[in-house]
């Protein structure tokens, strides 16, 4: 199910992906991945793709890769392919 996150919500998710909040930081990152993947918009997919390519936490990158493998909505898949086409990043190619 796709939601349409507004720019404020997208920014919040992006902050949570890279946040360092003690105790809850990892949970907030996973929640942000799930929220962005569920949204499936081009903007959300771009945020996730950048994190997959650059995030220092292997576990979070793994969570993002799993979320990408579960994309079912054609618009979300098209957004992923568009990001891959623009970047040709190895982490995206591997999926």
Tab-separated table of N, CA and C in Angstrom:
chain	number	residue	atom	x	y	z
A	1	UNK	N	0.832	-1.175	0.000
A	1	UNK	CA	0.000	0.000	0.000
A	1	UNK	C	0.880	1.242	0.000
A	2	UNK	N	0.652	2.108	-0.927
A	2	UNK	CA	1.444	3.315	-1.023
A	2	UNK	C	0.759	4.451	-0.289
A	3	UNK	N	1.571	5.210	0.383
A	3	UNK	CA	1.125	6.451	0.986
A	3	UNK	C	1.865	7.533	0.232
A	4	UNK	N	1.482	8.722	0.384
A	4	UNK	CA	2.227	9.807	-0.229
A	4	UNK	C	2.779	10.678	0.879
A	5	UNK	N	4.032	10.404	1.244
A	5	UNK	CA	4.676	11.186	2.281
A	5	UNK	C	4.953	12.582	1.747
A	6	UNK	N	4.719	13.587	2.589
A	6	UNK	CA	5.058	14.939	2.166
A	6	UNK	C	6.544	15.185	2.418
A	7	UNK	N	7.042	16.316	1.987
A	7	UNK	CA	8.474	16.594	2.078
A	7	UNK	C	8.966	16.592	3.524
A	8	UNK	N	8.157	17.046	4.441
A	8	UNK	CA	8.533	17.047	5.854
A	8	UNK	C	8.714	15.621	6.368
A	9	UNK	N	7.788	14.744	5.995
A	9	UNK	CA	7.874	13.341	6.422
A	9	UNK	C	9.072	12.633	5.779
A	10	UNK	N	9.341	12.942	4.515
A	10	UNK	CA	10.502	12.361	3.837
A	10	UNK	C	11.798	12.793	4.526
A	11	UNK	N	11.889	14.067	4.878
A	11	UNK	CA	13.083	14.570	5.567
A	11	UNK	C	13.242	13.912	6.933
A	12	UNK	N	12.131	13.727	7.623
A	12	UNK	CA	12.167	13.075	8.930
A	12	UNK	C	12.689	11.641	8.797
A	13	UNK	N	12.199	10.923	7.816
A	13	UNK	CA	12.675	9.556	7.586
A	13	UNK	C	14.161	9.551	7.251
A	14	UNK	N	14.585	10.494	6.433
A	14	UNK	CA	15.995	10.562	6.070
A	14	UNK	C	16.850	10.841	7.311
A	15	UNK	N	16.412	11.731	8.181
A	15	UNK	CA	17.147	11.993	9.427
A	15	UNK	C	17.227	10.734	10.277
A	16	UNK	N	16.134	9.980	10.330
A	16	UNK	CA	16.121	8.755	11.131
A	16	UNK	C	17.056	7.690	10.553
A	17	UNK	N	17.201	7.670	9.239
A	17	UNK	CA	18.124	6.708	8.637
A	17	UNK	C	19.557	6.941	9.112
A	18	UNK	N	19.912	8.194	9.263
A	18	UNK	CA	21.291	8.539	9.616
A	18	UNK	C	21.443	8.985	11.066
A	19	UNK	N	20.378	8.880	11.838
A	19	UNK	CA	20.417	9.337	13.214
A	19	UNK	C	21.286	8.466	14.100
A	20	UNK	N	21.724	9.061	15.187
A	20	UNK	CA	22.565	8.351	16.150
A	20	UNK	C	21.944	8.385	17.544
A	21	UNK	N	20.639	8.411	17.609
A	21	UNK	CA	19.939	8.446	18.885
A	21	UNK	C	20.273	7.199	19.688
A	22	UNK	N	20.788	7.383	20.911
A	22	UNK	CA	21.091	6.206	21.739
A	22	UNK	C	19.834	5.374	21.995
A	23	UNK	N	19.999	4.106	22.070
A	23	UNK	CA	18.956	3.120	22.352
A	23	UNK	C	17.958	2.929	21.224
A	24	UNK	N	17.422	3.995	20.673
A	24	UNK	CA	16.350	3.873	19.682
A	24	UNK	C	16.803	4.129	18.251
A	25	UNK	N	18.069	4.490	18.043
A	25	UNK	CA	18.550	4.842	16.713
A	25	UNK	C	18.359	3.745	15.678
A	26	UNK	N	18.711	2.517	16.036
A	26	UNK	CA	18.570	1.401	15.088
A	26	UNK	C	17.096	1.153	14.768
A	27	UNK	N	16.252	1.216	15.774
A	27	UNK	CA	14.817	1.011	15.552
A	27	UNK	C	14.261	2.104	14.649
A	28	UNK	N	14.645	3.357	14.914
A	28	UNK	CA	14.169	4.461	14.079
A	28	UNK	C	14.632	4.298	12.633
A	29	UNK	N	15.853	3.822	12.446
A	29	UNK	CA	16.351	3.583	11.092
A	29	UNK	C	15.549	2.521	10.375
A	30	UNK	N	15.287	1.401	11.053
A	30	UNK	CA	14.481	0.328	10.439
A	30	UNK	C	13.068	0.814	10.138
A	31	UNK	N	12.502	1.573	11.055
A	31	UNK	CA	11.154	2.116	10.847
A	31	UNK	C	11.138	3.052	9.631
A	32	UNK	N	12.183	3.869	9.499
A	32	UNK	CA	12.272	4.773	8.351
A	32	UNK	C	12.362	3.988	7.047
A	33	UNK	N	13.148	2.908	7.042
A	33	UNK	CA	13.249	2.061	5.842
A	33	UNK	C	11.874	1.533	5.469
A	34	UNK	N	11.166	0.993	6.438
A	34	UNK	CA	9.840	0.427	6.167
A	34	UNK	C	8.862	1.494	5.689
A	35	UNK	N	8.895	2.663	6.307
A	35	UNK	CA	8.002	3.753	5.922
A	35	UNK	C	8.285	4.208	4.495
A	36	UNK	N	9.551	4.395	4.173
A	36	UNK	CA	9.921	4.840	2.827
A	36	UNK	C	9.597	3.780	1.776
A	37	UNK	N	9.866	2.529	2.081
A	37	UNK	CA	9.564	1.459	1.123
A	37	UNK	C	8.067	1.338	0.895
A	38	UNK	N	7.295	1.466	1.956
A	38	UNK	CA	5.836	1.407	1.832
A	38	UNK	C	5.323	2.571	0.992
A	39	UNK	N	5.937	3.746	1.162
A	39	UNK	CA	5.533	4.907	0.371
A	39	UNK	C	5.798	4.648	-1.109
A	40	UNK	N	6.992	4.191	-1.429
A	40	UNK	CA	7.298	3.788	-2.794
A	40	UNK	C	7.416	4.893	-3.818
A	41	UNK	N	7.352	6.142	-3.390
A	41	UNK	CA	7.463	7.254	-4.343
A	41	UNK	C	8.902	7.369	-4.847
A	42	UNK	N	9.067	8.100	-5.921
A	42	UNK	CA	10.406	8.302	-6.465
A	42	UNK	C	11.303	8.924	-5.401
A	43	UNK	N	10.798	9.904	-4.675
A	43	UNK	CA	11.598	10.562	-3.639
A	43	UNK	C	12.002	9.589	-2.544
A	44	UNK	N	11.071	8.761	-2.105
A	44	UNK	CA	11.358	7.785	-1.049
A	44	UNK	C	12.371	6.751	-1.526
A	45	UNK	N	12.206	6.270	-2.744
A	45	UNK	CA	13.127	5.273	-3.293
A	45	UNK	C	14.518	5.875	-3.447
A	46	UNK	N	14.603	7.135	-3.847
A	46	UNK	CA	15.906	7.803	-3.972
A	46	UNK	C	16.621	7.872	-2.621
A	47	UNK	N	15.888	8.196	-1.573
A	47	UNK	CA	16.475	8.266	-0.238
A	47	UNK	C	17.022	6.898	0.160
A	48	UNK	N	16.229	5.865	-0.082
A	48	UNK	CA	16.671	4.511	0.268
A	48	UNK	C	17.873	4.072	-0.579
A	49	UNK	N	17.847	4.391	-1.855
A	49	UNK	CA	18.951	3.992	-2.734
A	49	UNK	C	20.253	4.662	-2.310
A	50	UNK	N	20.177	5.932	-1.962
A	50	UNK	CA	21.376	6.638	-1.502
A	50	UNK	C	21.894	6.003	-0.214
A	51	UNK	N	20.983	5.672	0.692
A	51	UNK	CA	21.395	5.040	1.950
A	51	UNK	C	22.003	3.663	1.700
A	52	UNK	N	21.437	2.919	0.763
A	52	UNK	CA	21.992	1.605	0.435
A	52	UNK	C	23.425	1.743	-0.068
A	53	UNK	N	23.672	2.780	-0.819
A	53	UNK	CA	24.992	2.980	-1.403
A	53	UNK	C	26.003	3.590	-0.427
A	54	UNK	N	25.529	4.324	0.591
A	54	UNK	CA	26.478	5.101	1.391
A	54	UNK	C	26.419	4.879	2.896
A	55	UNK	N	25.381	4.258	3.395
A	55	UNK	CA	25.230	4.165	4.857
A	55	UNK	C	26.327	3.291	5.463
A	56	UNK	N	26.900	3.724	6.582
A	56	UNK	CA	27.985	2.945	7.190
A	56	UNK	C	27.540	1.668	7.911
A	57	UNK	N	26.264	1.561	8.226
A	57	UNK	CA	25.759	0.413	8.993
A	57	UNK	C	25.328	-0.716	8.054
A	58	UNK	N	26.070	-1.825	8.107
A	58	UNK	CA	25.765	-2.974	7.251
A	58	UNK	C	24.348	-3.489	7.486
A	59	UNK	N	23.921	-3.558	8.740
A	59	UNK	CA	22.592	-4.093	9.051
A	59	UNK	C	21.494	-3.249	8.414
A	60	UNK	N	21.652	-1.935	8.455
A	60	UNK	CA	20.643	-1.070	7.849
A	60	UNK	C	20.657	-1.228	6.332
A	61	UNK	N	21.858	-1.318	5.737
A	61	UNK	CA	21.932	-1.549	4.284
A	61	UNK	C	21.265	-2.871	3.918
A	62	UNK	N	21.442	-3.867	4.742
A	62	UNK	CA	20.805	-5.172	4.509
A	62	UNK	C	19.281	-5.047	4.574
A	63	UNK	N	18.787	-4.290	5.552
A	63	UNK	CA	17.348	-4.053	5.684
A	63	UNK	C	16.802	-3.347	4.450
A	64	UNK	N	17.548	-2.378	3.931
A	64	UNK	CA	17.129	-1.665	2.724
A	64	UNK	C	17.104	-2.616	1.524
A	65	UNK	N	18.121	-3.451	1.385
A	65	UNK	CA	18.170	-4.404	0.269
A	65	UNK	C	16.972	-5.348	0.323
A	66	UNK	N	16.630	-5.817	1.509
A	66	UNK	CA	15.462	-6.693	1.671
A	66	UNK	C	14.197	-5.949	1.271
A	67	UNK	N	14.079	-4.687	1.697
A	67	UNK	CA	12.896	-3.888	1.343
A	67	UNK	C	12.799	-3.713	-0.170
A	68	UNK	N	13.935	-3.469	-0.826
A	68	UNK	CA	13.921	-3.328	-2.282
A	68	UNK	C	13.492	-4.628	-2.959
A	69	UNK	N	13.929	-5.742	-2.444
A	69	UNK	CA	13.548	-7.033	-3.043
A	69	UNK	C	12.059	-7.313	-2.902
A	70	UNK	N	11.418	-6.666	-1.949
A	70	UNK	CA	9.981	-6.883	-1.708
A	70	UNK	C	9.084	-5.880	-2.427
A	71	UNK	N	9.668	-4.957	-3.170
A	71	UNK	CA	8.836	-3.985	-3.887
A	71	UNK	C	7.912	-4.718	-4.852
A	72	UNK	N	6.651	-4.355	-4.824
A	72	UNK	CA	5.665	-4.984	-5.709
A	72	UNK	C	4.933	-3.983	-6.584
A	73	UNK	N	4.798	-2.762	-6.126
A	73	UNK	CA	4.058	-1.759	-6.881
A	73	UNK	C	4.871	-1.349	-8.113
A	74	UNK	N	4.259	-1.373	-9.282
A	74	UNK	CA	4.986	-1.000	-10.502
A	74	UNK	C	5.655	0.369	-10.425
A	75	UNK	N	4.986	1.348	-9.804
A	75	UNK	CA	5.581	2.681	-9.691
A	75	UNK	C	6.843	2.654	-8.836
A	76	UNK	N	6.835	1.860	-7.783
A	76	UNK	CA	8.010	1.745	-6.913
A	76	UNK	C	9.163	1.070	-7.646
A	77	UNK	N	8.838	0.022	-8.385
A	77	UNK	CA	9.864	-0.687	-9.150
A	77	UNK	C	10.432	0.234	-10.230
A	78	UNK	N	9.565	0.990	-10.885
A	78	UNK	CA	10.025	1.948	-11.893
A	78	UNK	C	10.940	2.997	-11.270
A	79	UNK	N	10.600	3.457	-10.066
A	79	UNK	CA	11.428	4.446	-9.374
A	79	UNK	C	12.799	3.854	-9.054
A	80	UNK	N	12.818	2.617	-8.571
A	80	UNK	CA	14.086	1.946	-8.287
A	80	UNK	C	14.929	1.845	-9.554
A	81	UNK	N	14.308	1.418	-10.639
A	81	UNK	CA	15.033	1.269	-11.912
A	81	UNK	C	15.565	2.616	-12.404
A	82	UNK	N	14.796	3.676	-12.193
A	82	UNK	CA	15.244	4.999	-12.613
A	82	UNK	C	16.485	5.428	-11.825
A	83	UNK	N	16.486	5.171	-10.536
A	83	UNK	CA	17.658	5.507	-9.719
A	83	UNK	C	18.851	4.668	-10.157
A	84	UNK	N	18.631	3.392	-10.393
A	84	UNK	CA	19.725	2.536	-10.860
A	84	UNK	C	20.275	3.040	-12.198
A	85	UNK	N	19.372	3.377	-13.109
A	85	UNK	CA	19.768	3.845	-14.437
A	85	UNK	C	20.619	5.116	-14.334
A	86	UNK	N	20.277	5.991	-13.389
A	86	UNK	CA	21.018	7.236	-13.218
A	86	UNK	C	22.379	7.010	-12.561
A	87	UNK	N	22.439	6.077	-11.604
A	87	UNK	CA	23.657	5.932	-10.803
A	87	UNK	C	24.518	4.735	-11.198
A	88	UNK	N	23.865	3.662	-11.645
A	88	UNK	CA	24.553	2.400	-11.936
A	88	UNK	C	25.420	1.944	-10.754
A	89	UNK	N	24.948	2.263	-9.558
A	89	UNK	CA	25.714	1.907	-8.357
A	89	UNK	C	25.726	0.398	-8.177
A	90	UNK	N	26.883	-0.141	-7.777
A	90	UNK	CA	27.052	-1.574	-7.622
A	90	UNK	C	26.045	-2.188	-6.643
A	91	UNK	N	25.745	-1.470	-5.560
A	91	UNK	CA	24.807	-2.005	-4.570
A	91	UNK	C	23.408	-2.170	-5.167
A	92	UNK	N	23.041	-1.274	-6.057
A	92	UNK	CA	21.738	-1.378	-6.720
A	92	UNK	C	21.770	-2.430	-7.814
A	93	UNK	N	22.875	-2.517	-8.525
A	93	UNK	CA	23.023	-3.506	-9.590
A	93	UNK	C	22.901	-4.917	-9.021
A	94	UNK	N	23.426	-5.120	-7.823
A	94	UNK	CA	23.410	-6.453	-7.193
A	94	UNK	C	21.999	-6.953	-6.922
A	95	UNK	N	21.045	-6.031	-6.836
A	95	UNK	CA	19.671	-6.450	-6.572
A	95	UNK	C	18.993	-6.882	-7.844
